[in-house]
Structure formats: C-alpha cells, structure tokens
Amino acid sequence: MKPAASSPHTDRDALKRAAAEAAVQLVENDMIVGLGSGSTAAFAVEALARRHRQGLRFVGIPTSERTAAQAKAADIPLTSFSEHRQIDLTIDGADEVERGTLNLIKGLGGALLREKIVAAASHRLAIVVDGSKLVDRLGAHTPVPVEVVAFGLEATRESLEVLGANAHVRMSSGAPFVADSGNRILDCDFGRIADPARLDERIRRIVGVVESGLFISRADPVFVADAAGVHRLYSARAHRGSPPILVLMGVSGSGKSTIAEELLARLGWPFEEGDALHPESNVAKMHAGMPLTDADRLPWLERVAAWIDGSAPRSSQASSRARGSNAATAKSSSATGRRYGWSICVAAGTRSPSIWKGATAISCRRACCEAKSTLWKNRTQVKTR
C-alpha cells in the first residue's frame, strides 16, 4: 500500500517550521527577543520554548496578543518596552519578500503596527518564510495592509485610492476587523510596486493612516525554506565580516569632520579624511582652485575602494589603527554629486550608491550644508546633525 500523499498545506507548514528552526539558532543567552506574529512566527515561538526548556536564557517582547498568549502558555518569560527599549533580535514572518532588497509586505495577520514598532527597536530582524513568499516585485500576489484609525476611515480610503490603490476594509465575522491596537485595516492592492520606499512614504503622509505594511530596509537575514532546504538571504546593506565604515559626504565646510570627531569622542571611532587619499597632483590642483576632472578623480576612487577593502596601506595612522581593530571607522569626503557617489561605489565593486563592498556605508548629502546620519552600534543610537 502506498503511503498517503501529504497535502500542500502540510508541506508548507513543514517548510515554515524548518525556516523557523534555523532562525532561532541566532538567539543567544541574555538576549531580548522580539516574538513575531502569524503562522510562521508561531513555529519560531515553539522552537524558542523548547530551547528555553533546554536552558537558554532570554526574554521576549510579543508583537500581538495571540503571540503573547502562546509564549505565556509555553512558559517563555516576557518583558516590555517599559523595561527594555532595545531588542537584540526579532524573529517574524512575512507575506512577501522582494528578492535582492529583502523589502517586505507584512500585516495580513493583523499585527502590522506592533510588528513594525518591534522591528524598529530591533538590532536585527530575522524573517522566516517558505519559498512561495519570494517575489521579484512586492505586490505581485499580496495587497499592502494599511492600519488606519476608525474615524474618517472612508476619507482615508479615498486618499489611498488616489495613490492608485484598490482598497478594501478588512472584515472579520461580518464586521470590520479590529487590530490589537483598536485600529482598522485597509487592504490596498497597488499591483506590482516599482518603488516600495516611495510608496511607503506617500502612504504614511496621509492623515488617518497609522502605519503601512511595507517594511523597507529592515530585514536581515531572511530564512527561506524550500524543497532544496533552508537558505539564508542577506541584505546588501548588512555589515558582515569587517568593521562597518560610515562615509560622510557633503560640500566643503559642511561639518563632515566635526561629525567624525563627535563619533570619535562618543564611541572611539577613528576616522579618515577623504582628501588624504588624493594623489599629490589632485591636491595641487585643489590648492590652486582648479576643478578636478573625472580622469583626476579615478585614481582617488581606486584608493577609496582599496581603503574600504583593506587591500592597500592606509595613508593615516588613525585609519591603520581602525582596520587593525574591531572598531568602526568614519570617513569624510567632499564628493556630493549623485553620479560621483555612484562612481565611488562602482570602484568599490558594488551597484548601489549607498552600499560599499565589505562595509556598510551611509552617504549623507545636504544642499544647505547640513549633514545628518543615524546609525547603530551595539545598541547605542548616535544622531549627528
């Protein structure tokens, strides 16, 4: 007799469980762990409960009342933001994951506001999905949930439709669904989304919108389970291996060195002046007030790429100390043009103007001579203006 064939639902649950089991291996003793919501996150909570029984010490912050109930039933110790402002790691599911960017659509389970609050407070957001959730463009199969206040819902819905959405009030048992926060949810079908970050920004500008189910630049890593096994996808923005490098870009006199010196004072981050990497011929031109051509800049871009990769000696004592330790480093540069920034990154072997090979880089530009960046280092948020 042939064994009974498993159902697609059973097979998918097995994949979700496998992805969740892989993700919970990231949890270490004494961590603050965000506990996601939904069917896939529930498998992660199960796995965490087992590890807790085996002696792993951690506390959890749940993203929904349902997850809180599951965690309490499994004797997972819970905490709250009143006791812990920062979360080491959150494990959650997603409704769609965009290949390459790892941008997400979340919220079909109805907990998107709390999920995003927890994600925003997390040092890392690990996402667990089965292979069916991977898409080339967000919106391919899933509407974008948008949490809105109940008052004026009709007007908010109309504003979302102006953006191109086909918006419907989510229903439950014949009445509008009520999220844990007391809000309503509009499921908005935008079709395939060309620019999720821009759409998220436009949605959140609408009065009456509480939060969007677009999770931009938050996930890393993503655990994907399919018939071939569990695969770990990393964000191109993520720093792995070498210490991170913060690149401050702005016109001369905009305060780049001041920002870098503030990082040095607060966190002990050494920094490198970008002009120190210019060839002597470029320095002579700049001192004479002569503009640099693209041909002049190319050797400098190559030196910057080598500096980032750590494949060439640094020209300053500070940068040598930085590469020799686990400390992050800061580098300033007066290159402000978008095309110029792109060229730097191409020289470093990458495709994005905000990502550098072997490091996480943030380009900061302000036409009115301001520079602002926000970064994280060991739970410490530093804001410079």
PDB file of C-alpha atoms in Angstrom, residues 88-252:
ATOM      1  CA  ASP A  88      18.606  42.311  20.197  1.00  0.00           C
ATOM      2  CA  LEU A  89      16.807  40.150  17.663  1.00  0.00           C
ATOM      3  CA  THR A  90      13.260  39.804  16.372  1.00  0.00           C
ATOM      4  CA  ILE A  91      12.063  36.697  14.532  1.00  0.00           C
ATOM      5  CA  ASP A  92       8.961  37.202  12.424  1.00  0.00           C
ATOM      6  CA  GLY A  93       7.277  36.061   9.244  1.00  0.00           C
ATOM      7  CA  ALA A  94       6.355  37.988   6.109  1.00  0.00           C
ATOM      8  CA  ASP A  95       3.682  37.889   3.447  1.00  0.00           C
ATOM      9  CA  GLU A  96       6.063  38.814   0.613  1.00  0.00           C
ATOM     10  CA  VAL A  97       9.834  39.209   0.408  1.00  0.00           C
ATOM     11  CA  GLU A  98      11.343  41.075  -2.517  1.00  0.00           C
ATOM     12  CA  ARG A  99      14.403  39.350  -3.939  1.00  0.00           C
ATOM     13  CA  GLY A 100      17.571  41.400  -3.678  1.00  0.00           C
ATOM     14  CA  THR A 101      16.299  44.234  -1.493  1.00  0.00           C
ATOM     15  CA  LEU A 102      14.617  41.991   1.104  1.00  0.00           C
ATOM     16  CA  ASN A 103      11.896  44.625   1.435  1.00  0.00           C
ATOM     17  CA  LEU A 104       8.721  43.120   2.864  1.00  0.00           C
ATOM     18  CA  ILE A 105       4.964  43.212   2.905  1.00  0.00           C
ATOM     19  CA  LYS A 106       3.652  42.278   6.335  1.00  0.00           C
ATOM     20  CA  GLY A 107       0.386  42.611   8.172  1.00  0.00           C
ATOM     21  CA  LEU A 108      -2.016  40.076   6.711  1.00  0.00           C
ATOM     22  CA  GLY A 109      -2.183  38.641  10.222  1.00  0.00           C
ATOM     23  CA  GLY A 110      -3.421  41.987  11.519  1.00  0.00           C
ATOM     24  CA  ALA A 111      -0.487  42.943  13.777  1.00  0.00           C
ATOM     25  CA  LEU A 112       1.482  45.218  11.461  1.00  0.00           C
ATOM     26  CA  LEU A 113       1.675  48.239  13.804  1.00  0.00           C
ATOM     27  CA  ARG A 114       3.102  46.315  16.736  1.00  0.00           C
ATOM     28  CA  GLU A 115       5.307  44.317  14.370  1.00  0.00           C
ATOM     29  CA  LYS A 116       6.797  47.494  12.946  1.00  0.00           C
ATOM     30  CA  ILE A 117       7.304  49.052  16.390  1.00  0.00           C
ATOM     31  CA  VAL A 118       9.191  45.946  17.495  1.00  0.00           C
ATOM     32  CA  ALA A 119      11.147  45.767  14.219  1.00  0.00           C
ATOM     33  CA  ALA A 120      12.167  49.419  14.517  1.00  0.00           C
ATOM     34  CA  ALA A 121      13.521  48.803  18.015  1.00  0.00           C
ATOM     35  CA  SER A 122      15.449  45.681  16.965  1.00  0.00           C
ATOM     36  CA  HIS A 123      19.131  45.463  16.249  1.00  0.00           C
ATOM     37  CA  ARG A 124      18.306  42.647  13.792  1.00  0.00           C
ATOM     38  CA  LEU A 125      15.090  41.463  12.180  1.00  0.00           C
ATOM     39  CA  ALA A 126      15.237  37.832  11.070  1.00  0.00           C
ATOM     40  CA  ILE A 127      12.427  36.848   8.713  1.00  0.00           C
ATOM     41  CA  VAL A 128      11.265  33.259   8.217  1.00  0.00           C
ATOM     42  CA  VAL A 129       9.279  32.247   5.128  1.00  0.00           C
ATOM     43  CA  ASP A 130       8.720  29.398   2.727  1.00  0.00           C
ATOM     44  CA  GLY A 131       9.821  29.803  -0.878  1.00  0.00           C
ATOM     45  CA  SER A 132       6.382  30.837  -2.114  1.00  0.00           C
ATOM     46  CA  LYS A 133       6.786  34.216  -0.385  1.00  0.00           C
ATOM     47  CA  LEU A 134       9.733  35.313  -2.552  1.00  0.00           C
ATOM     48  CA  VAL A 135       8.767  37.724  -5.349  1.00  0.00           C
ATOM     49  CA  ASP A 136      10.604  39.843  -7.876  1.00  0.00           C
ATOM     50  CA  ARG A 137       8.383  42.846  -7.085  1.00  0.00           C
ATOM     51  CA  LEU A 138       6.344  43.491  -3.960  1.00  0.00           C
ATOM     52  CA  GLY A 139       2.624  43.496  -4.586  1.00  0.00           C
ATOM     53  CA  ALA A 140       2.825  40.653  -7.072  1.00  0.00           C
ATOM     54  CA  HIS A 141       0.432  38.487  -5.069  1.00  0.00           C
ATOM     55  CA  THR A 142      -0.328  40.361  -1.872  1.00  0.00           C
ATOM     56  CA  PRO A 143      -2.119  43.632  -1.082  1.00  0.00           C
ATOM     57  CA  VAL A 144      -0.425  46.129   1.213  1.00  0.00           C
ATOM     58  CA  PRO A 145      -2.182  46.234   4.598  1.00  0.00           C
ATOM     59  CA  VAL A 146      -2.552  49.782   5.908  1.00  0.00           C
ATOM     60  CA  GLU A 147      -3.597  50.335   9.515  1.00  0.00           C
ATOM     61  CA  VAL A 148      -5.882  53.335   9.907  1.00  0.00           C
ATOM     62  CA  VAL A 149      -7.941  54.950  12.667  1.00  0.00           C
ATOM     63  CA  ALA A 150     -11.628  54.140  12.574  1.00  0.00           C
ATOM     64  CA  PHE A 151     -12.735  57.767  12.493  1.00  0.00           C
ATOM     65  CA  GLY A 152     -12.781  59.063   8.930  1.00  0.00           C
ATOM     66  CA  LEU A 153     -11.931  55.650   7.517  1.00  0.00           C
ATOM     67  CA  GLU A 154     -13.859  56.390   4.324  1.00  0.00           C
ATOM     68  CA  ALA A 155     -11.889  59.573   3.688  1.00  0.00           C
ATOM     69  CA  THR A 156      -8.604  57.783   4.390  1.00  0.00           C
ATOM     70  CA  ARG A 157      -9.591  55.030   1.992  1.00  0.00           C
ATOM     71  CA  GLU A 158     -10.323  57.582  -0.718  1.00  0.00           C
ATOM     72  CA  SER A 159      -6.897  59.188  -0.219  1.00  0.00           C
ATOM     73  CA  LEU A 160      -5.247  55.792  -0.612  1.00  0.00           C
ATOM     74  CA  GLU A 161      -7.165  55.180  -3.810  1.00  0.00           C
ATOM     75  CA  VAL A 162      -5.804  58.466  -5.163  1.00  0.00           C
ATOM     76  CA  LEU A 163      -2.374  56.825  -4.862  1.00  0.00           C
ATOM     77  CA  GLY A 164      -3.595  54.018  -7.118  1.00  0.00           C
ATOM     78  CA  ALA A 165      -4.803  51.503  -4.564  1.00  0.00           C
ATOM     79  CA  ASN A 166      -7.817  49.273  -4.834  1.00  0.00           C
ATOM     80  CA  ALA A 167      -8.612  49.488  -1.110  1.00  0.00           C
ATOM     81  CA  HIS A 168     -10.967  47.273   0.877  1.00  0.00           C
ATOM     82  CA  VAL A 169     -11.831  47.293   4.563  1.00  0.00           C
ATOM     83  CA  ARG A 170     -10.696  44.043   6.139  1.00  0.00           C
ATOM     84  CA  MET A 171     -13.643  42.173   7.590  1.00  0.00           C
ATOM     85  CA  SER A 172     -13.969  39.567  10.321  1.00  0.00           C
ATOM     86  CA  SER A 173     -17.239  37.734  11.097  1.00  0.00           C
ATOM     87  CA  GLY A 174     -19.203  40.263   9.097  1.00  0.00           C
ATOM     88  CA  ALA A 175     -17.737  43.349  10.822  1.00  0.00           C
ATOM     89  CA  PRO A 176     -14.600  45.442  10.258  1.00  0.00           C
ATOM     90  CA  PHE A 177     -11.530  43.699  11.640  1.00  0.00           C
ATOM     91  CA  VAL A 178     -10.167  45.380  14.778  1.00  0.00           C
ATOM     92  CA  ALA A 179      -6.415  45.187  15.354  1.00  0.00           C
ATOM     93  CA  ASP A 180      -4.910  44.744  18.828  1.00  0.00           C
ATOM     94  CA  SER A 181      -4.346  48.498  18.890  1.00  0.00           C
ATOM     95  CA  GLY A 182      -8.032  49.160  18.209  1.00  0.00           C
ATOM     96  CA  ASN A 183      -7.469  50.379  14.649  1.00  0.00           C
ATOM     97  CA  ARG A 184      -8.925  49.161  11.363  1.00  0.00           C
ATOM     98  CA  ILE A 185      -7.029  47.750   8.375  1.00  0.00           C
ATOM     99  CA  LEU A 186      -7.432  48.617   4.711  1.00  0.00           C
ATOM    100  CA  ASP A 187      -6.008  46.017   2.321  1.00  0.00           C
ATOM    101  CA  CYS A 188      -4.642  48.027  -0.604  1.00  0.00           C
ATOM    102  CA  ASP A 189      -3.873  46.383  -3.920  1.00  0.00           C
ATOM    103  CA  PHE A 190      -1.353  48.536  -5.801  1.00  0.00           C
ATOM    104  CA  GLY A 191      -0.298  45.790  -8.204  1.00  0.00           C
ATOM    105  CA  ARG A 192       3.436  45.296  -8.685  1.00  0.00           C
ATOM    106  CA  ILE A 193       5.175  48.094  -6.806  1.00  0.00           C
ATOM    107  CA  ALA A 194       8.025  49.765  -8.684  1.00  0.00           C
ATOM    108  CA  ASP A 195       9.302  51.869  -5.750  1.00  0.00           C
ATOM    109  CA  PRO A 196       8.195  50.466  -2.369  1.00  0.00           C
ATOM    110  CA  ALA A 197      10.123  53.041  -0.331  1.00  0.00           C
ATOM    111  CA  ARG A 198       8.486  55.941  -2.149  1.00  0.00           C
ATOM    112  CA  LEU A 199       5.047  54.357  -1.854  1.00  0.00           C
ATOM    113  CA  ASP A 200       5.529  53.756   1.870  1.00  0.00           C
ATOM    114  CA  GLU A 201       6.464  57.400   2.324  1.00  0.00           C
ATOM    115  CA  ARG A 202       3.389  58.603   0.436  1.00  0.00           C
ATOM    116  CA  ILE A 203       1.049  56.278   2.334  1.00  0.00           C
ATOM    117  CA  ARG A 204       2.299  57.420   5.721  1.00  0.00           C
ATOM    118  CA  ARG A 205       1.771  61.076   4.798  1.00  0.00           C
ATOM    119  CA  ILE A 206      -1.992  60.528   4.585  1.00  0.00           C
ATOM    120  CA  VAL A 207      -3.874  61.850   7.604  1.00  0.00           C
ATOM    121  CA  GLY A 208      -5.670  58.942   9.250  1.00  0.00           C
ATOM    122  CA  VAL A 209      -3.022  56.372   8.345  1.00  0.00           C
ATOM    123  CA  VAL A 210      -1.338  54.859  11.389  1.00  0.00           C
ATOM    124  CA  GLU A 211       1.199  52.620   9.634  1.00  0.00           C
ATOM    125  CA  SER A 212       1.901  50.840   6.380  1.00  0.00           C
ATOM    126  CA  GLY A 213       2.589  47.140   5.920  1.00  0.00           C
ATOM    127  CA  LEU A 214       5.625  47.937   3.762  1.00  0.00           C
ATOM    128  CA  PHE A 215       8.774  47.117   5.724  1.00  0.00           C
ATOM    129  CA  ILE A 216      11.631  48.861   3.938  1.00  0.00           C
ATOM    130  CA  SER A 217      15.309  48.115   4.606  1.00  0.00           C
ATOM    131  CA  ARG A 218      14.600  46.283   7.852  1.00  0.00           C
ATOM    132  CA  ALA A 219      15.050  42.549   7.220  1.00  0.00           C
ATOM    133  CA  ASP A 220      18.372  40.790   7.615  1.00  0.00           C
ATOM    134  CA  PRO A 221      18.699  37.885   7.349  1.00  0.00           C
ATOM    135  CA  VAL A 222      15.773  36.118   5.665  1.00  0.00           C
ATOM    136  CA  PHE A 223      15.492  32.353   6.133  1.00  0.00           C
ATOM    137  CA  VAL A 224      13.776  30.748   3.140  1.00  0.00           C
ATOM    138  CA  ALA A 225      12.776  27.088   3.195  1.00  0.00           C
ATOM    139  CA  ASP A 226      12.002  25.187   0.004  1.00  0.00           C
ATOM    140  CA  ALA A 227      12.358  21.668  -1.331  1.00  0.00           C
ATOM    141  CA  ALA A 228      16.140  22.082  -1.512  1.00  0.00           C
ATOM    142  CA  GLY A 229      16.480  23.065   2.142  1.00  0.00           C
ATOM    143  CA  VAL A 230      16.788  26.268   4.152  1.00  0.00           C
ATOM    144  CA  HIS A 231      18.616  29.169   2.532  1.00  0.00           C
ATOM    145  CA  ARG A 232      19.784  32.304   4.301  1.00  0.00           C
ATOM    146  CA  LEU A 233      19.459  35.547   2.357  1.00  0.00           C
ATOM    147  CA  TYR A 234      21.394  38.597   3.476  1.00  0.00           C
ATOM    148  CA  SER A 235      20.640  42.221   2.822  1.00  0.00           C
ATOM    149  CA  ALA A 236      23.209  44.022   0.696  1.00  0.00           C
ATOM    150  CA  ARG A 237      23.094  46.751   3.344  1.00  0.00           C
ATOM    151  CA  ALA A 238      24.209  44.424   6.123  1.00  0.00           C
ATOM    152  CA  HIS A 239      27.701  44.556   7.559  1.00  0.00           C
ATOM    153  CA  ARG A 240      29.353  41.153   7.810  1.00  0.00           C
ATOM    154  CA  GLY A 241      32.995  40.444   8.469  1.00  0.00           C
ATOM    155  CA  SER A 242      34.890  43.732   8.515  1.00  0.00           C
ATOM    156  CA  PRO A 243      34.081  46.613  10.858  1.00  0.00           C
ATOM    157  CA  PRO A 244      31.493  48.972   9.380  1.00  0.00           C
ATOM    158  CA  ILE A 245      32.518  52.187   7.682  1.00  0.00           C
ATOM    159  CA  LEU A 246      30.444  55.337   7.840  1.00  0.00           C
ATOM    160  CA  VAL A 247      31.029  57.606   4.851  1.00  0.00           C
ATOM    161  CA  LEU A 248      30.075  61.254   5.363  1.00  0.00           C
ATOM    162  CA  MET A 249      29.638  63.173   2.119  1.00  0.00           C
ATOM    163  CA  GLY A 250      28.971  66.871   1.714  1.00  0.00           C
ATOM    164  CA  VAL A 251      30.346  70.077   0.257  1.00  0.00           C
ATOM    165  CA  SER A 252      33.460  71.618   1.780  1.00  0.00           C
TER     166      SER A 252
END
